[in-house]
PDB file of C-alpha atoms in Angstrom:
ATOM      1  CA  ASP J 421      12.964  15.338 -37.763  1.00 72.00           C
ATOM      2  CA  THR J 422      10.408  15.476 -40.571  1.00 76.00           C
ATOM      3  CA  GLU J 423      10.896  19.031 -41.705  1.00 93.00           C
ATOM      4  CA  VAL J 424      12.602  21.010 -44.415  1.00 97.00           C
ATOM      5  CA  THR J 425      14.045  24.187 -42.934  1.00 97.00           C
ATOM      6  CA  GLN J 426      14.649  27.248 -45.086  1.00 98.00           C
ATOM      7  CA  THR J 427      16.538  30.384 -44.113  1.00 98.00           C
ATOM      8  CA  PRO J 428      16.082  33.263 -44.182  1.00 98.00           C
ATOM      9  CA  LYS J 429      12.287  33.512 -44.140  1.00 97.00           C
ATOM     10  CA  HIS J 430      12.408  36.960 -45.709  1.00 97.00           C
ATOM     11  CA  LEU J 431      15.122  38.640 -47.776  1.00 97.00           C
ATOM     12  CA  VAL J 432      15.317  42.058 -49.393  1.00 97.00           C
ATOM     13  CA  MET J 433      18.251  42.592 -51.730  1.00 96.00           C
ATOM     14  CA  GLY J 434      19.421  45.129 -54.244  1.00 95.00           C
ATOM     15  CA  MET J 435      20.115  44.283 -57.855  1.00 94.00           C
ATOM     16  CA  THR J 436      23.890  44.433 -57.279  1.00 93.00           C
ATOM     17  CA  ASN J 437      23.882  42.281 -54.134  1.00 93.00           C
ATOM     18  CA  LYS J 438      24.986  38.687 -53.706  1.00 96.00           C
ATOM     19  CA  LYS J 439      22.992  36.580 -51.305  1.00 97.00           C
ATOM     20  CA  SER J 440      22.284  32.916 -50.628  1.00 98.00           C
ATOM     21  CA  LEU J 441      19.197  30.964 -49.681  1.00 98.00           C
ATOM     22  CA  LYS J 442      19.669  27.888 -47.535  1.00 98.00           C
ATOM     23  CA  CYS J 443      17.692  24.682 -47.184  1.00 98.00           C
ATOM     24  CA  GLU J 444      18.293  21.812 -44.785  1.00 98.00           C
ATOM     25  CA  GLN J 445      16.677  18.432 -44.173  1.00 97.00           C
ATOM     26  CA  HIS J 446      17.627  15.526 -41.919  1.00 95.00           C
ATOM     27  CA  MET J 447      15.203  12.910 -43.207  1.00 95.00           C
ATOM     28  CA  GLY J 448      17.837  11.076 -45.230  1.00 95.00           C
ATOM     29  CA  HIS J 449      16.228  12.232 -48.472  1.00 96.00           C
ATOM     30  CA  ARG J 450      18.538  12.028 -51.486  1.00 95.00           C
ATOM     31  CA  ALA J 451      16.539  14.280 -53.840  1.00 95.00           C
ATOM     32  CA  MET J 452      16.213  18.012 -53.248  1.00 96.00           C
ATOM     33  CA  TYR J 453      14.435  20.645 -55.272  1.00 96.00           C
ATOM     34  CA  TRP J 454      14.178  24.398 -55.734  1.00 97.00           C
ATOM     35  CA  TYR J 455      10.838  25.860 -56.815  1.00 96.00           C
ATOM     36  CA  LYS J 456       9.899  29.464 -57.538  1.00 97.00           C
ATOM     37  CA  GLN J 457       6.380  30.673 -56.770  1.00 97.00           C
ATOM     38  CA  LYS J 458       4.948  34.001 -57.837  1.00 95.00           C
ATOM     39  CA  ALA J 459       1.860  35.392 -56.143  1.00 92.00           C
ATOM     40  CA  LYS J 460      -1.364  33.541 -57.006  1.00 90.00           C
ATOM     41  CA  LYS J 461       0.550  31.099 -59.209  1.00 93.00           C
ATOM     42  CA  PRO J 462       1.618  27.459 -58.767  1.00 94.00           C
ATOM     43  CA  PRO J 463       5.194  26.560 -57.844  1.00 95.00           C
ATOM     44  CA  GLU J 464       7.507  26.225 -60.855  1.00 94.00           C
ATOM     45  CA  LEU J 465      10.451  23.846 -60.815  1.00 94.00           C
ATOM     46  CA  MET J 466      13.913  25.405 -61.062  1.00 96.00           C
ATOM     47  CA  PHE J 467      16.448  22.714 -60.133  1.00 96.00           C
ATOM     48  CA  VAL J 468      16.570  19.075 -59.078  1.00 95.00           C
ATOM     49  CA  TYR J 469      19.459  17.488 -57.199  1.00 96.00           C
ATOM     50  CA  SER J 470      19.755  13.723 -57.004  1.00 95.00           C
ATOM     51  CA  TYR J 471      22.414  12.247 -54.717  1.00 96.00           C
ATOM     52  CA  GLU J 472      24.090  15.659 -54.503  1.00 96.00           C
ATOM     53  CA  LYS J 473      24.345  15.987 -58.273  1.00 96.00           C
ATOM     54  CA  LEU J 474      22.380  18.436 -60.393  1.00 94.00           C
ATOM     55  CA  SER J 475      20.029  16.386 -62.549  1.00 91.00           C
ATOM     56  CA  ILE J 476      17.545  18.960 -63.842  1.00 86.00           C
ATOM     57  CA  ASN J 477      17.968  22.654 -64.601  1.00 87.00           C
ATOM     58  CA  GLU J 478      14.757  24.078 -66.014  1.00 86.00           C
ATOM     59  CA  SER J 479      16.496  26.706 -68.152  1.00 89.00           C
ATOM     60  CA  VAL J 480      17.017  28.945 -65.160  1.00 95.00           C
ATOM     61  CA  PRO J 481      19.098  32.118 -65.750  1.00 95.00           C
ATOM     62  CA  SER J 482      22.682  31.948 -64.551  1.00 95.00           C
ATOM     63  CA  ARG J 483      22.050  34.642 -61.952  1.00 96.00           C
ATOM     64  CA  PHE J 484      20.609  31.730 -59.935  1.00 97.00           C
ATOM     65  CA  SER J 485      23.304  29.229 -58.968  1.00 97.00           C
ATOM     66  CA  PRO J 486      22.393  26.110 -56.973  1.00 97.00           C
ATOM     67  CA  GLU J 487      24.782  24.166 -54.783  1.00 97.00           C
ATOM     68  CA  CYS J 488      24.419  20.935 -52.852  1.00 97.00           C
ATOM     69  CA  PRO J 489      27.360  20.691 -50.409  1.00 96.00           C
ATOM     70  CA  ASN J 490      26.093  17.442 -48.875  1.00 94.00           C
ATOM     71  CA  SER J 491      23.020  15.252 -48.713  1.00 92.00           C
ATOM     72  CA  SER J 492      21.349  17.447 -46.073  1.00 96.00           C
ATOM     73  CA  LEU J 493      21.984  20.905 -47.472  1.00 98.00           C
ATOM     74  CA  LEU J 494      20.892  22.792 -50.557  1.00 98.00           C
ATOM     75  CA  ASN J 495      21.833  26.374 -51.324  1.00 98.00           C
ATOM     76  CA  LEU J 496      20.688  28.832 -53.944  1.00 98.00           C
ATOM     77  CA  HIS J 497      23.184  31.598 -54.653  1.00 98.00           C
ATOM     78  CA  LEU J 498      21.749  34.818 -56.008  1.00 97.00           C
ATOM     79  CA  HIS J 499      23.617  37.498 -57.930  1.00 96.00           C
ATOM     80  CA  ALA J 500      22.527  40.461 -60.048  1.00 95.00           C
ATOM     81  CA  LEU J 501      18.848  39.683 -59.707  1.00 96.00           C
ATOM     82  CA  GLN J 502      16.050  41.674 -61.293  1.00 96.00           C
ATOM     83  CA  PRO J 503      12.880  42.985 -59.623  1.00 97.00           C
ATOM     84  CA  GLU J 504      10.862  40.359 -61.522  1.00 96.00           C
ATOM     85  CA  ASP J 505      12.788  37.682 -59.623  1.00 97.00           C
ATOM     86  CA  SER J 506      10.897  38.690 -56.493  1.00 97.00           C
ATOM     87  CA  ALA J 507       8.952  35.602 -55.418  1.00 97.00           C
ATOM     88  CA  LEU J 508       8.624  32.887 -52.807  1.00 98.00           C
ATOM     89  CA  TYR J 509      11.460  30.372 -53.215  1.00 98.00           C
ATOM     90  CA  LEU J 510      10.536  26.922 -52.006  1.00 98.00           C
ATOM     91  CA  CYS J 511      12.831  24.040 -51.224  1.00 98.00           C
ATOM     92  CA  ALA J 512      11.554  20.456 -51.172  1.00 96.00           C
ATOM     93  CA  SER J 513      13.000  17.023 -50.622  1.00 96.00           C
ATOM     94  CA  SER J 514      11.972  13.425 -51.291  1.00 94.00           C
ATOM     95  CA  GLN J 515      13.498   9.993 -50.722  1.00 93.00           C
ATOM     96  CA  ASP J 516      14.733   9.999 -54.300  1.00 90.00           C
ATOM     97  CA  THR J 517      13.610  11.390 -57.637  1.00 87.00           C
ATOM     98  CA  SER J 518      11.254   8.465 -58.278  1.00 84.00           C
ATOM     99  CA  ASN J 519       9.410   9.203 -55.038  1.00 81.00           C
ATOM    100  CA  TYR J 520       6.945  12.066 -55.299  1.00 81.00           C
ATOM    101  CA  GLY J 521       6.195  12.350 -51.596  1.00 83.00           C
ATOM    102  CA  TYR J 522       7.772  15.780 -51.442  1.00 92.00           C
ATOM    103  CA  THR J 523       8.231  17.612 -48.162  1.00 94.00           C
ATOM    104  CA  PHE J 524       8.295  21.353 -48.696  1.00 96.00           C
ATOM    105  CA  GLY J 525       9.860  24.032 -46.575  1.00 97.00           C
ATOM    106  CA  SER J 526       7.989  27.239 -45.756  1.00 96.00           C
ATOM    107  CA  GLY J 527      10.000  29.160 -48.303  1.00 97.00           C
ATOM    108  CA  THR J 528      12.028  32.351 -48.469  1.00 98.00           C
ATOM    109  CA  ARG J 529      10.105  35.448 -49.466  1.00 97.00           C
ATOM    110  CA  LEU J 530      12.546  37.346 -51.701  1.00 98.00           C
ATOM    111  CA  THR J 531      12.125  40.973 -52.696  1.00 97.00           C
ATOM    112  CA  VAL J 532      14.556  42.499 -55.205  1.00 97.00           C
ATOM    113  CA  VAL J 533      14.708  46.294 -55.127  1.00 96.00           C
TER     114      VAL J 533
ATOM    115  CA  GLY F 924      -1.978  26.604 -72.221  1.00 33.00           C
ATOM    116  CA  GLU F 925      -4.845  28.418 -70.664  1.00 36.00           C
ATOM    117  CA  SER F 926      -4.124  31.873 -69.288  1.00 34.00           C
ATOM    118  CA  VAL F 927      -4.405  32.076 -65.537  1.00 37.00           C
ATOM    119  CA  GLY F 928      -4.781  35.812 -65.089  1.00 43.00           C
ATOM    120  CA  LEU F 929      -4.228  37.614 -61.804  1.00 51.00           C
ATOM    121  CA  HIS F 930      -6.884  35.887 -59.737  1.00 68.00           C
ATOM    122  CA  LEU F 931      -7.048  32.381 -58.408  1.00 81.00           C
ATOM    123  CA  PRO F 932     -10.325  30.520 -58.878  1.00 91.00           C
ATOM    124  CA  THR F 933     -12.117  30.722 -55.543  1.00 93.00           C
ATOM    125  CA  LEU F 934     -14.517  28.341 -53.882  1.00 96.00           C
ATOM    126  CA  SER F 935     -16.496  29.543 -50.879  1.00 96.00           C
ATOM    127  CA  VAL F 936     -18.272  26.968 -48.740  1.00 97.00           C
ATOM    128  CA  GLN F 937     -20.162  27.012 -45.476  1.00 97.00           C
ATOM    129  CA  GLU F 938     -18.513  25.311 -42.536  1.00 97.00           C
ATOM    130  CA  GLY F 939     -19.750  21.740 -42.302  1.00 97.00           C
ATOM    131  CA  ASP F 940     -20.594  21.441 -45.987  1.00 97.00           C
ATOM    132  CA  ASN F 941     -18.660  19.269 -48.411  1.00 97.00           C
ATOM    133  CA  SER F 942     -16.176  20.870 -50.817  1.00 97.00           C
ATOM    134  CA  ILE F 943     -15.222  19.717 -54.288  1.00 97.00           C
ATOM    135  CA  ILE F 944     -12.130  21.154 -55.932  1.00 97.00           C
ATOM    136  CA  ASN F 945     -11.450  20.311 -59.556  1.00 95.00           C
ATOM    137  CA  CYS F 946      -8.316  20.109 -61.637  1.00 94.00           C
ATOM    138  CA  ALA F 947      -7.691  19.460 -65.318  1.00 92.00           C
ATOM    139  CA  TYR F 948      -4.285  17.928 -65.923  1.00 89.00           C
ATOM    140  CA  SER F 949      -2.299  18.181 -69.093  1.00 82.00           C
ATOM    141  CA  ASN F 950      -0.384  14.983 -69.768  1.00 86.00           C
ATOM    142  CA  SER F 951      -2.418  11.882 -70.646  1.00 87.00           C
ATOM    143  CA  ALA F 952       0.637   9.736 -69.881  1.00 88.00           C
ATOM    144  CA  SER F 953       0.990  10.988 -66.304  1.00 89.00           C
ATOM    145  CA  ASP F 954       0.986   8.115 -63.845  1.00 89.00           C
ATOM    146  CA  TYR F 955       0.843   9.772 -60.468  1.00 91.00           C
ATOM    147  CA  PHE F 956      -1.169  12.659 -59.065  1.00 93.00           C
ATOM    148  CA  ILE F 957      -1.027  14.531 -55.782  1.00 94.00           C
ATOM    149  CA  TRP F 958      -3.141  17.136 -54.069  1.00 96.00           C
ATOM    150  CA  TYR F 959      -1.332  19.764 -52.011  1.00 96.00           C
ATOM    151  CA  LYS F 960      -2.688  22.312 -49.562  1.00 97.00           C
ATOM    152  CA  GLN F 961      -0.885  25.637 -49.193  1.00 97.00           C
ATOM    153  CA  GLU F 962      -1.767  27.931 -46.329  1.00 95.00           C
ATOM    154  CA  SER F 963      -0.751  31.559 -46.345  1.00 92.00           C
ATOM    155  CA  GLY F 964       2.955  31.972 -45.620  1.00 88.00           C
ATOM    156  CA  LYS F 965       3.686  28.256 -45.801  1.00 92.00           C
ATOM    157  CA  GLY F 966       4.937  25.740 -48.303  1.00 95.00           C
ATOM    158  CA  PRO F 967       2.662  23.177 -49.970  1.00 96.00           C
ATOM    159  CA  GLN F 968       1.592  20.300 -47.731  1.00 95.00           C
ATOM    160  CA  PHE F 969       0.815  16.810 -49.062  1.00 94.00           C
ATOM    161  CA  ILE F 970      -2.845  15.805 -48.697  1.00 95.00           C
ATOM    162  CA  ILE F 971      -3.467  12.698 -50.756  1.00 96.00           C
ATOM    163  CA  ASP F 972      -2.168  10.951 -53.859  1.00 95.00           C
ATOM    164  CA  ILE F 973      -3.474   8.549 -56.483  1.00 96.00           C
ATOM    165  CA  ARG F 974      -1.941   6.419 -59.223  1.00 93.00           C
ATOM    166  CA  SER F 975      -3.352   6.206 -62.719  1.00 93.00           C
ATOM    167  CA  ASN F 976      -4.486   2.589 -62.206  1.00 94.00           C
ATOM    168  CA  MET F 977      -7.028   3.789 -59.643  1.00 96.00           C
ATOM    169  CA  ASP F 978     -10.237   5.814 -59.969  1.00 97.00           C
ATOM    170  CA  LYS F 979     -10.730   6.732 -56.344  1.00 98.00           C
ATOM    171  CA  ARG F 980      -8.771   6.919 -53.143  1.00 98.00           C
ATOM    172  CA  GLN F 981      -9.963   7.920 -49.706  1.00 97.00           C
ATOM    173  CA  GLY F 982      -8.149   9.462 -46.801  1.00 95.00           C
ATOM    174  CA  GLN F 983      -9.300  11.058 -43.607  1.00 93.00           C
ATOM    175  CA  ARG F 984     -12.121  13.435 -44.639  1.00 96.00           C
ATOM    176  CA  VAL F 985     -10.671  13.644 -48.161  1.00 98.00           C
ATOM    177  CA  THR F 986     -11.323  11.685 -51.340  1.00 98.00           C
ATOM    178  CA  VAL F 987      -9.545  12.008 -54.663  1.00 98.00           C
ATOM    179  CA  LEU F 988     -11.269  10.986 -57.892  1.00 98.00           C
ATOM    180  CA  LEU F 989      -9.436  10.445 -61.171  1.00 97.00           C
ATOM    181  CA  ASN F 990     -11.093  10.430 -64.577  1.00 96.00           C
ATOM    182  CA  LYS F 991      -8.420   9.582 -67.113  1.00 93.00           C
ATOM    183  CA  THR F 992     -10.812   9.768 -70.052  1.00 93.00           C
ATOM    184  CA  VAL F 993     -11.228  13.514 -69.670  1.00 93.00           C
ATOM    185  CA  LYS F 994      -7.955  14.121 -67.759  1.00 92.00           C
ATOM    186  CA  HIS F 995      -9.773  15.362 -64.694  1.00 94.00           C
ATOM    187  CA  LEU F 996      -8.918  15.130 -61.027  1.00 95.00           C
ATOM    188  CA  SER F 997     -11.053  16.203 -58.091  1.00 97.00           C
ATOM    189  CA  LEU F 998     -10.573  16.567 -54.370  1.00 98.00           C
ATOM    190  CA  GLN F 999     -13.556  16.154 -52.096  1.00 98.00           C
ATOM    191  CA  ILE F1000     -13.356  17.421 -48.532  1.00 98.00           C
ATOM    192  CA  ALA F1001     -16.062  16.236 -46.176  1.00 98.00           C
ATOM    193  CA  ALA F1002     -17.450  18.450 -43.419  1.00 97.00           C
ATOM    194  CA  THR F1003     -15.243  21.390 -44.369  1.00 98.00           C
ATOM    195  CA  GLN F1004     -13.694  23.234 -41.440  1.00 97.00           C
ATOM    196  CA  PRO F1005     -12.207  26.744 -41.126  1.00 96.00           C
ATOM    197  CA  GLY F1006      -8.763  25.150 -40.955  1.00 96.00           C
ATOM    198  CA  ASP F1007      -9.298  23.851 -44.492  1.00 98.00           C
ATOM    199  CA  SER F1008      -9.115  27.407 -45.845  1.00 97.00           C
ATOM    200  CA  ALA F1009      -6.090  27.454 -48.144  1.00 97.00           C
ATOM    201  CA  VAL F1010      -5.020  27.234 -51.772  1.00 97.00           C
ATOM    202  CA  TYR F1011      -5.214  23.721 -53.167  1.00 97.00           C
ATOM    203  CA  PHE F1012      -2.987  22.548 -56.014  1.00 96.00           C
ATOM    204  CA  CYS F1013      -3.063  19.345 -57.984  1.00 95.00           C
ATOM    205  CA  ALA F1014       0.247  18.053 -59.316  1.00 93.00           C
ATOM    206  CA  GLU F1015       1.159  15.384 -61.870  1.00 91.00           C
ATOM    207  CA  ASP F1016       4.360  13.477 -62.507  1.00 86.00           C
ATOM    208  CA  GLY F1017       4.409  14.096 -66.242  1.00 75.00           C
ATOM    209  CA  ALA F1018       4.818  10.472 -67.322  1.00 65.00           C
ATOM    210  CA  GLY F1019       7.809   9.609 -65.215  1.00 63.00           C
ATOM    211  CA  SER F1020       9.675  12.825 -65.818  1.00 68.00           C
ATOM    212  CA  TYR F1021      10.979  12.702 -62.238  1.00 69.00           C
ATOM    213  CA  GLN F1022       9.490  16.087 -61.556  1.00 79.00           C
ATOM    214  CA  LEU F1023       6.132  17.319 -60.379  1.00 86.00           C
ATOM    215  CA  THR F1024       4.187  19.841 -62.419  1.00 88.00           C
ATOM    216  CA  PHE F1025       1.636  21.832 -60.488  1.00 92.00           C
ATOM    217  CA  GLY F1026      -1.801  22.873 -61.711  1.00 91.00           C
ATOM    218  CA  LYS F1027      -3.168  26.375 -61.365  1.00 90.00           C
ATOM    219  CA  GLY F1028      -4.616  26.215 -57.853  1.00 94.00           C
ATOM    220  CA  THR F1029      -7.981  26.920 -56.247  1.00 96.00           C
ATOM    221  CA  LYS F1030      -8.499  29.069 -53.195  1.00 97.00           C
ATOM    222  CA  LEU F1031     -10.916  27.527 -50.712  1.00 97.00           C
ATOM    223  CA  SER F1032     -12.593  29.914 -48.278  1.00 97.00           C
ATOM    224  CA  VAL F1033     -14.649  28.418 -45.468  1.00 97.00           C
ATOM    225  CA  ILE F1034     -17.413  30.594 -44.065  1.00 95.00           C
ATOM    226  CA  PRO F1035     -17.891  30.000 -40.334  1.00 92.00           C
TER     227      PRO F1035
END
């Protein structure tokens, strides 16, 4: 298995909702990443997990809460989002944080209404 | 940094021609560079990489050139095909920061 799988592919949520994005990989990668991508812009790093521990948080608002339950799974919990948080959320993984051969998932297209 | 605006730079090429996509990177201490291809509705896909101790690296139909003097990276695609139509991003490692920083992106449109 050489893929990163993200679910759901599309999500519409209200500003008072709580939802979670999920990411899964079975390549034995020990680094996992969350990126946010707005339309016509490059991906922007949000969080980095290394060996299931959060190693980088790029000053992301607390309404985004990452979780890494095990080496194969990465979640992003969403609460009280704003319409400007609407974007494509991409998950990626690599062997470790010193290896830049990232494998990206197809992303979750999030719309906040 | 430079303002991107609402529109991606676009390159239109005829099928069969060669394409050259350029990227200016920001950190002179960056050691590692990657080109990614992103098709509509998909995540970025690795194309080719290059380390700062190299000037050129070739893959299948693609070549990456690195000019460290002017902090410039280019991706050359030979015999461009309709399937090459996508947005192309360069990325740099930011001098061992253990994170990739993406450049602004260029949309390649291949005219059949």
